[in-house]
Amino acid sequence: MKVLKPILSIVLLACICGLVYLIYDSVSQPVEFNKEKSRRENVAIQNLKDIRTLQVAFKSVNNHFAGTIDSLKTFYETGEMSVIMQVGSHDDSLAVAKTDAIKKSLKGVKPSEMNAKLYELYKQGEKNLVFSVETKVAVKDTLFKGRENFDINKLKYIPYADGDEVEMNSIIKMVSGVQVPLFEAKIPYKKLLKGLDNQLRINLDAQRRDQNKYEGLQVGSIEAPNNNAGNWE
């Protein structure tokens, strides 16, 4: 009997330690899952925002959205887009006066062509001017300029998903009698959260379905115009 008491105490202690571990694990697992989920979502959301930025620029040139991310990549690398270039400030009275004087000297130039003529003078070295002009610039020299971490080659791939690609589609849909270009880009949780606790991910998907929400991250919609909004916004 004296021998059994220490053994029972050890067994009881082991059971208590095991129970404490199970309780701790059941609490910490969802916490760690949500922490990693948030980290991955932040990266994926930036990806979708970049796709949206390129899609909006693509549409401004082509009057429709791109159907593939490869098309967006080509547009970024080789395309041009129109931008309004503002030179000088109307608060600079000397520049305004000089611009007015140059305009008066340019006899025969149509008012609609005046700013283009001023832009030519600006490129020739005349900097003290005030005007705005629409001009063509390379897409890659305009979008994401200064973003050191931007890599167009990574845009099509879902982060942390071992090469799985972002799901993207575009259409032109009749809405209230008007042809409306629409696009959507999706990153399902099943791929974004690959490698994490699968049951917790399944529970997350089920919760999203119960709320009538997409099981993942999405920007834009081909179902109806939504101003290219992301479902995280």
Tab-separated table of C-alpha atoms in Angstrom:
chain	number	residue	atom	x	y	z
A	1	MET	CA	0.000	0.000	0.000
A	2	LYS	CA	2.889	2.330	0.828
A	3	VAL	CA	4.387	1.601	-2.602
A	4	LEU	CA	1.100	2.293	-4.437
A	5	LYS	CA	0.635	5.781	-2.990
A	6	PRO	CA	3.702	7.328	-4.699
A	7	ILE	CA	2.782	5.588	-7.958
A	8	LEU	CA	-0.793	6.883	-7.804
A	9	SER	CA	0.507	10.359	-7.027
A	10	ILE	CA	2.794	10.265	-10.063
A	11	VAL	CA	-0.027	9.005	-12.316
A	12	LEU	CA	-2.379	11.654	-10.964
A	13	LEU	CA	0.220	14.376	-11.513
A	14	ALA	CA	0.790	13.173	-15.079
A	15	CYS	CA	-2.950	13.233	-15.736
A	16	ILE	CA	-3.214	16.770	-14.364
A	17	CYS	CA	-0.268	17.928	-16.492
A	18	GLY	CA	-1.828	16.289	-19.548
A	19	LEU	CA	-5.165	17.953	-18.870
A	20	VAL	CA	-3.517	21.344	-18.398
A	21	TYR	CA	-1.660	20.890	-21.706
A	22	LEU	CA	-4.865	19.948	-23.536
A	23	ILE	CA	-6.656	22.998	-22.145
A	24	TYR	CA	-3.740	25.265	-23.046
A	25	ASP	CA	-3.472	23.761	-26.535
A	26	SER	CA	-7.209	24.149	-27.183
A	27	VAL	CA	-6.956	27.850	-26.285
A	28	SER	CA	-3.604	28.679	-27.906
A	29	GLN	CA	-4.234	26.926	-31.233
A	30	PRO	CA	-7.029	29.269	-32.391
A	31	VAL	CA	-5.022	32.254	-31.137
A	32	GLU	CA	-1.954	31.242	-33.169
A	33	PHE	CA	-4.157	30.397	-36.162
A	34	ASN	CA	-5.795	33.839	-36.149
A	35	LYS	CA	-2.445	35.560	-35.661
A	36	GLU	CA	-0.943	33.832	-38.704
A	37	LYS	CA	-4.177	34.320	-40.654
A	38	SER	CA	-3.979	38.091	-40.099
A	39	ARG	CA	-0.324	38.162	-41.140
A	40	ARG	CA	-1.035	36.325	-44.384
A	41	GLU	CA	-4.153	38.383	-45.085
A	42	ASN	CA	-2.141	41.609	-44.908
A	43	VAL	CA	0.217	40.355	-47.617
A	44	ALA	CA	-2.625	39.017	-49.785
A	45	ILE	CA	-4.662	42.220	-49.455
A	46	GLN	CA	-1.743	44.279	-50.733
A	47	ASN	CA	-1.537	41.871	-53.666
A	48	LEU	CA	-5.207	42.414	-54.492
A	49	LYS	CA	-4.880	46.184	-54.096
A	50	ASP	CA	-2.022	46.165	-56.614
A	51	ILE	CA	-4.126	44.119	-59.040
A	52	ARG	CA	-6.948	46.641	-58.651
A	53	THR	CA	-4.595	49.575	-59.286
A	54	LEU	CA	-3.353	47.955	-62.485
A	55	GLN	CA	-6.868	47.009	-63.588
A	56	VAL	CA	-8.142	50.579	-63.189
A	57	ALA	CA	-5.177	51.900	-65.195
A	58	PHE	CA	-5.654	49.176	-67.832
A	59	LYS	CA	-9.332	50.089	-68.207
A	60	SER	CA	-8.512	53.806	-68.568
A	61	VAL	CA	-6.510	52.909	-71.678
A	62	ASN	CA	-8.476	49.971	-73.123
A	63	ASN	CA	-12.059	50.658	-71.951
A	64	HIS	CA	-12.274	47.167	-70.448
A	65	PHE	CA	-10.541	45.193	-67.713
A	66	ALA	CA	-7.800	42.651	-68.352
A	67	GLY	CA	-8.827	39.007	-68.323
A	68	THR	CA	-5.555	37.646	-66.980
A	69	ILE	CA	-2.787	38.802	-64.678
A	70	ASP	CA	-0.313	38.071	-67.474
A	71	SER	CA	-2.095	40.794	-69.496
A	72	LEU	CA	-1.668	43.168	-66.560
A	73	LYS	CA	2.027	42.294	-66.402
A	74	THR	CA	2.479	43.079	-70.103
A	75	PHE	CA	0.587	46.342	-69.634
A	76	TYR	CA	2.812	47.276	-66.706
A	77	GLU	CA	6.042	46.444	-68.520
A	78	THR	CA	5.274	47.878	-71.968
A	79	GLY	CA	2.135	50.001	-71.762
A	80	GLU	CA	1.559	53.736	-71.634
A	81	MET	CA	-1.160	55.752	-69.969
A	82	SER	CA	-2.343	59.333	-70.038
A	83	VAL	CA	-1.702	61.564	-67.050
A	84	ILE	CA	-2.378	65.241	-66.405
A	85	MET	CA	0.945	66.965	-65.849
A	86	GLN	CA	0.787	70.204	-63.853
A	87	VAL	CA	3.705	72.585	-64.351
A	88	GLY	CA	4.186	75.593	-62.093
A	89	SER	CA	1.710	77.201	-59.718
A	90	HIS	CA	-0.931	79.863	-60.255
A	91	ASP	CA	0.281	81.385	-56.980
A	92	ASP	CA	3.559	82.266	-58.715
A	93	SER	CA	2.688	85.696	-60.178
A	94	LEU	CA	5.941	85.992	-62.140
A	95	ALA	CA	5.420	82.606	-63.802
A	96	VAL	CA	1.791	83.470	-64.573
A	97	ALA	CA	2.810	86.782	-66.138
A	98	LYS	CA	5.503	85.141	-68.241
A	99	THR	CA	3.103	82.407	-69.384
A	100	ASP	CA	0.513	85.027	-70.411
A	101	ALA	CA	3.169	86.925	-72.347
A	102	ILE	CA	4.258	83.768	-74.184
A	103	LYS	CA	0.651	82.923	-75.030
A	104	LYS	CA	0.156	86.383	-76.580
A	105	SER	CA	3.303	85.907	-78.653
A	106	LEU	CA	2.147	82.563	-80.015
A	107	LYS	CA	-0.113	83.991	-82.697
A	108	GLY	CA	-2.032	81.479	-84.744
A	109	VAL	CA	-1.931	78.746	-82.082
A	110	LYS	CA	-5.428	77.490	-81.242
A	111	PRO	CA	-6.469	77.725	-77.559
A	112	SER	CA	-6.987	73.933	-77.522
A	113	GLU	CA	-3.357	73.473	-78.610
A	114	MET	CA	-1.802	76.172	-76.432
A	115	ASN	CA	-0.860	73.960	-73.497
A	116	ALA	CA	0.751	71.435	-75.817
A	117	LYS	CA	2.866	74.267	-77.262
A	118	LEU	CA	3.808	75.409	-73.758
A	119	TYR	CA	4.829	71.840	-72.978
A	120	GLU	CA	7.155	71.858	-75.990
A	121	LEU	CA	8.776	75.039	-74.705
A	122	TYR	CA	9.034	73.474	-71.246
A	123	LYS	CA	10.884	70.456	-72.656
A	124	GLN	CA	13.204	72.822	-74.519
A	125	GLY	CA	14.248	74.398	-71.220
A	126	GLU	CA	11.681	77.096	-70.461
A	127	LYS	CA	10.805	76.156	-66.859
A	128	ASN	CA	9.171	79.296	-65.483
A	129	LEU	CA	5.685	78.508	-66.819
A	130	VAL	CA	2.232	77.660	-65.497
A	131	PHE	CA	0.075	75.153	-67.389
A	132	SER	CA	-1.304	71.631	-67.339
A	133	VAL	CA	-1.209	69.157	-70.176
A	134	GLU	CA	-2.270	65.593	-70.832
A	135	THR	CA	0.739	63.496	-71.733
A	136	LYS	CA	1.660	59.836	-72.217
A	137	VAL	CA	3.956	58.130	-69.713
A	138	ALA	CA	5.179	54.568	-69.322
A	139	VAL	CA	3.016	52.639	-66.843
A	140	LYS	CA	6.039	51.312	-64.960
A	141	ASP	CA	7.313	54.878	-64.526
A	142	THR	CA	4.028	55.928	-62.912
A	143	LEU	CA	2.426	53.082	-60.958
A	144	PHE	CA	4.144	51.758	-57.827
A	145	LYS	CA	7.024	54.168	-58.330
A	146	GLY	CA	9.170	54.124	-55.208
A	147	ARG	CA	7.710	50.810	-53.959
A	148	GLU	CA	10.927	48.895	-53.322
A	149	ASN	CA	9.085	45.681	-52.461
A	150	PHE	CA	6.860	45.664	-55.565
A	151	ASP	CA	7.528	42.715	-57.876
A	152	ILE	CA	5.260	42.364	-60.913
A	153	ASN	CA	6.335	38.725	-61.289
A	154	LYS	CA	4.766	37.812	-57.923
A	155	LEU	CA	1.418	39.438	-58.639
A	156	LYS	CA	-0.298	36.346	-60.053
A	157	TYR	CA	0.664	34.044	-57.184
A	158	ILE	CA	-1.164	33.588	-53.887
A	159	PRO	CA	1.225	34.200	-50.973
A	160	TYR	CA	2.185	31.097	-48.950
A	161	ALA	CA	0.347	28.828	-51.423
A	162	ASP	CA	3.241	27.029	-53.156
A	163	GLY	CA	2.597	28.447	-56.615
A	164	ASP	CA	-1.218	28.535	-56.618
A	165	GLU	CA	-2.480	31.465	-58.681
A	166	VAL	CA	-4.913	34.262	-57.912
A	167	GLU	CA	-8.327	33.588	-59.466
A	168	MET	CA	-9.221	36.488	-61.782
A	169	ASN	CA	-11.974	37.098	-64.298
A	170	SER	CA	-13.381	40.048	-66.257
A	171	ILE	CA	-16.547	40.564	-68.289
A	172	ILE	CA	-18.647	43.290	-69.860
A	173	LYS	CA	-22.134	43.042	-68.392
A	174	MET	CA	-25.388	44.771	-69.241
A	175	VAL	CA	-26.430	46.783	-66.174
A	176	SER	CA	-29.581	48.943	-66.375
A	177	GLY	CA	-29.280	48.992	-70.149
A	178	VAL	CA	-25.608	49.976	-70.128
A	179	GLN	CA	-22.578	47.819	-70.954
A	180	VAL	CA	-20.394	47.893	-67.834
A	181	PRO	CA	-16.869	46.404	-67.606
A	182	LEU	CA	-16.420	44.357	-64.426
A	183	PHE	CA	-13.614	42.316	-62.914
A	184	GLU	CA	-12.913	40.314	-59.809
A	185	ALA	CA	-9.822	38.755	-58.268
A	186	LYS	CA	-10.078	36.105	-55.549
A	187	ILE	CA	-7.781	34.424	-53.052
A	188	PRO	CA	-9.562	31.530	-51.271
A	189	TYR	CA	-8.640	30.800	-47.655
A	190	LYS	CA	-8.156	27.146	-48.625
A	191	LYS	CA	-5.031	28.220	-50.525
A	192	LEU	CA	-3.931	31.293	-48.555
A	193	LEU	CA	-3.987	29.395	-45.249
A	194	LYS	CA	-2.342	26.269	-46.614
A	195	GLY	CA	-0.298	24.488	-43.934
A	196	LEU	CA	-2.291	25.868	-40.997
A	197	ASP	CA	-4.729	23.865	-38.866
A	198	ASN	CA	-7.108	22.444	-41.467
A	199	GLN	CA	-10.080	22.025	-39.128
A	200	LEU	CA	-9.880	25.641	-38.018
A	201	ARG	CA	-9.729	26.687	-41.680
A	202	ILE	CA	-12.775	24.506	-42.471
A	203	ASN	CA	-14.612	26.134	-39.569
A	204	LEU	CA	-13.669	29.572	-40.917
A	205	ASP	CA	-15.018	28.714	-44.384
A	206	ALA	CA	-18.257	27.404	-42.864
A	207	GLN	CA	-18.655	30.593	-40.849
A	208	ARG	CA	-18.160	32.712	-43.985
A	209	ARG	CA	-20.759	30.676	-45.888
A	210	ASP	CA	-23.248	31.042	-43.039
A	211	GLN	CA	-22.738	34.806	-43.290
A	212	ASN	CA	-23.234	34.645	-47.074
A	213	LYS	CA	-19.651	35.826	-47.584
A	214	TYR	CA	-16.912	34.583	-49.893
A	215	GLU	CA	-14.547	32.101	-48.223
A	216	GLY	CA	-11.465	34.195	-48.753
A	217	LEU	CA	-10.375	37.626	-49.944
A	218	GLN	CA	-11.900	39.262	-53.007
A	219	VAL	CA	-11.640	42.555	-54.843
A	220	GLY	CA	-14.219	43.640	-57.414
A	221	SER	CA	-17.162	41.553	-58.603
A	222	ILE	CA	-18.455	40.239	-61.922
A	223	GLU	CA	-21.906	39.784	-60.401
A	224	ALA	CA	-22.685	43.470	-59.999
A	225	PRO	CA	-20.799	46.806	-59.931
A	226	ASN	CA	-19.272	47.465	-56.507
A	227	ASN	CA	-16.770	50.213	-57.349
A	228	ASN	CA	-13.998	47.578	-57.338
A	229	ALA	CA	-14.244	47.279	-53.559
A	230	GLY	CA	-12.392	44.658	-51.555
A	231	ASN	CA	-14.382	42.477	-49.152
A	232	TRP	CA	-11.981	43.459	-46.353
A	233	GLU	CA	-12.899	47.163	-46.690
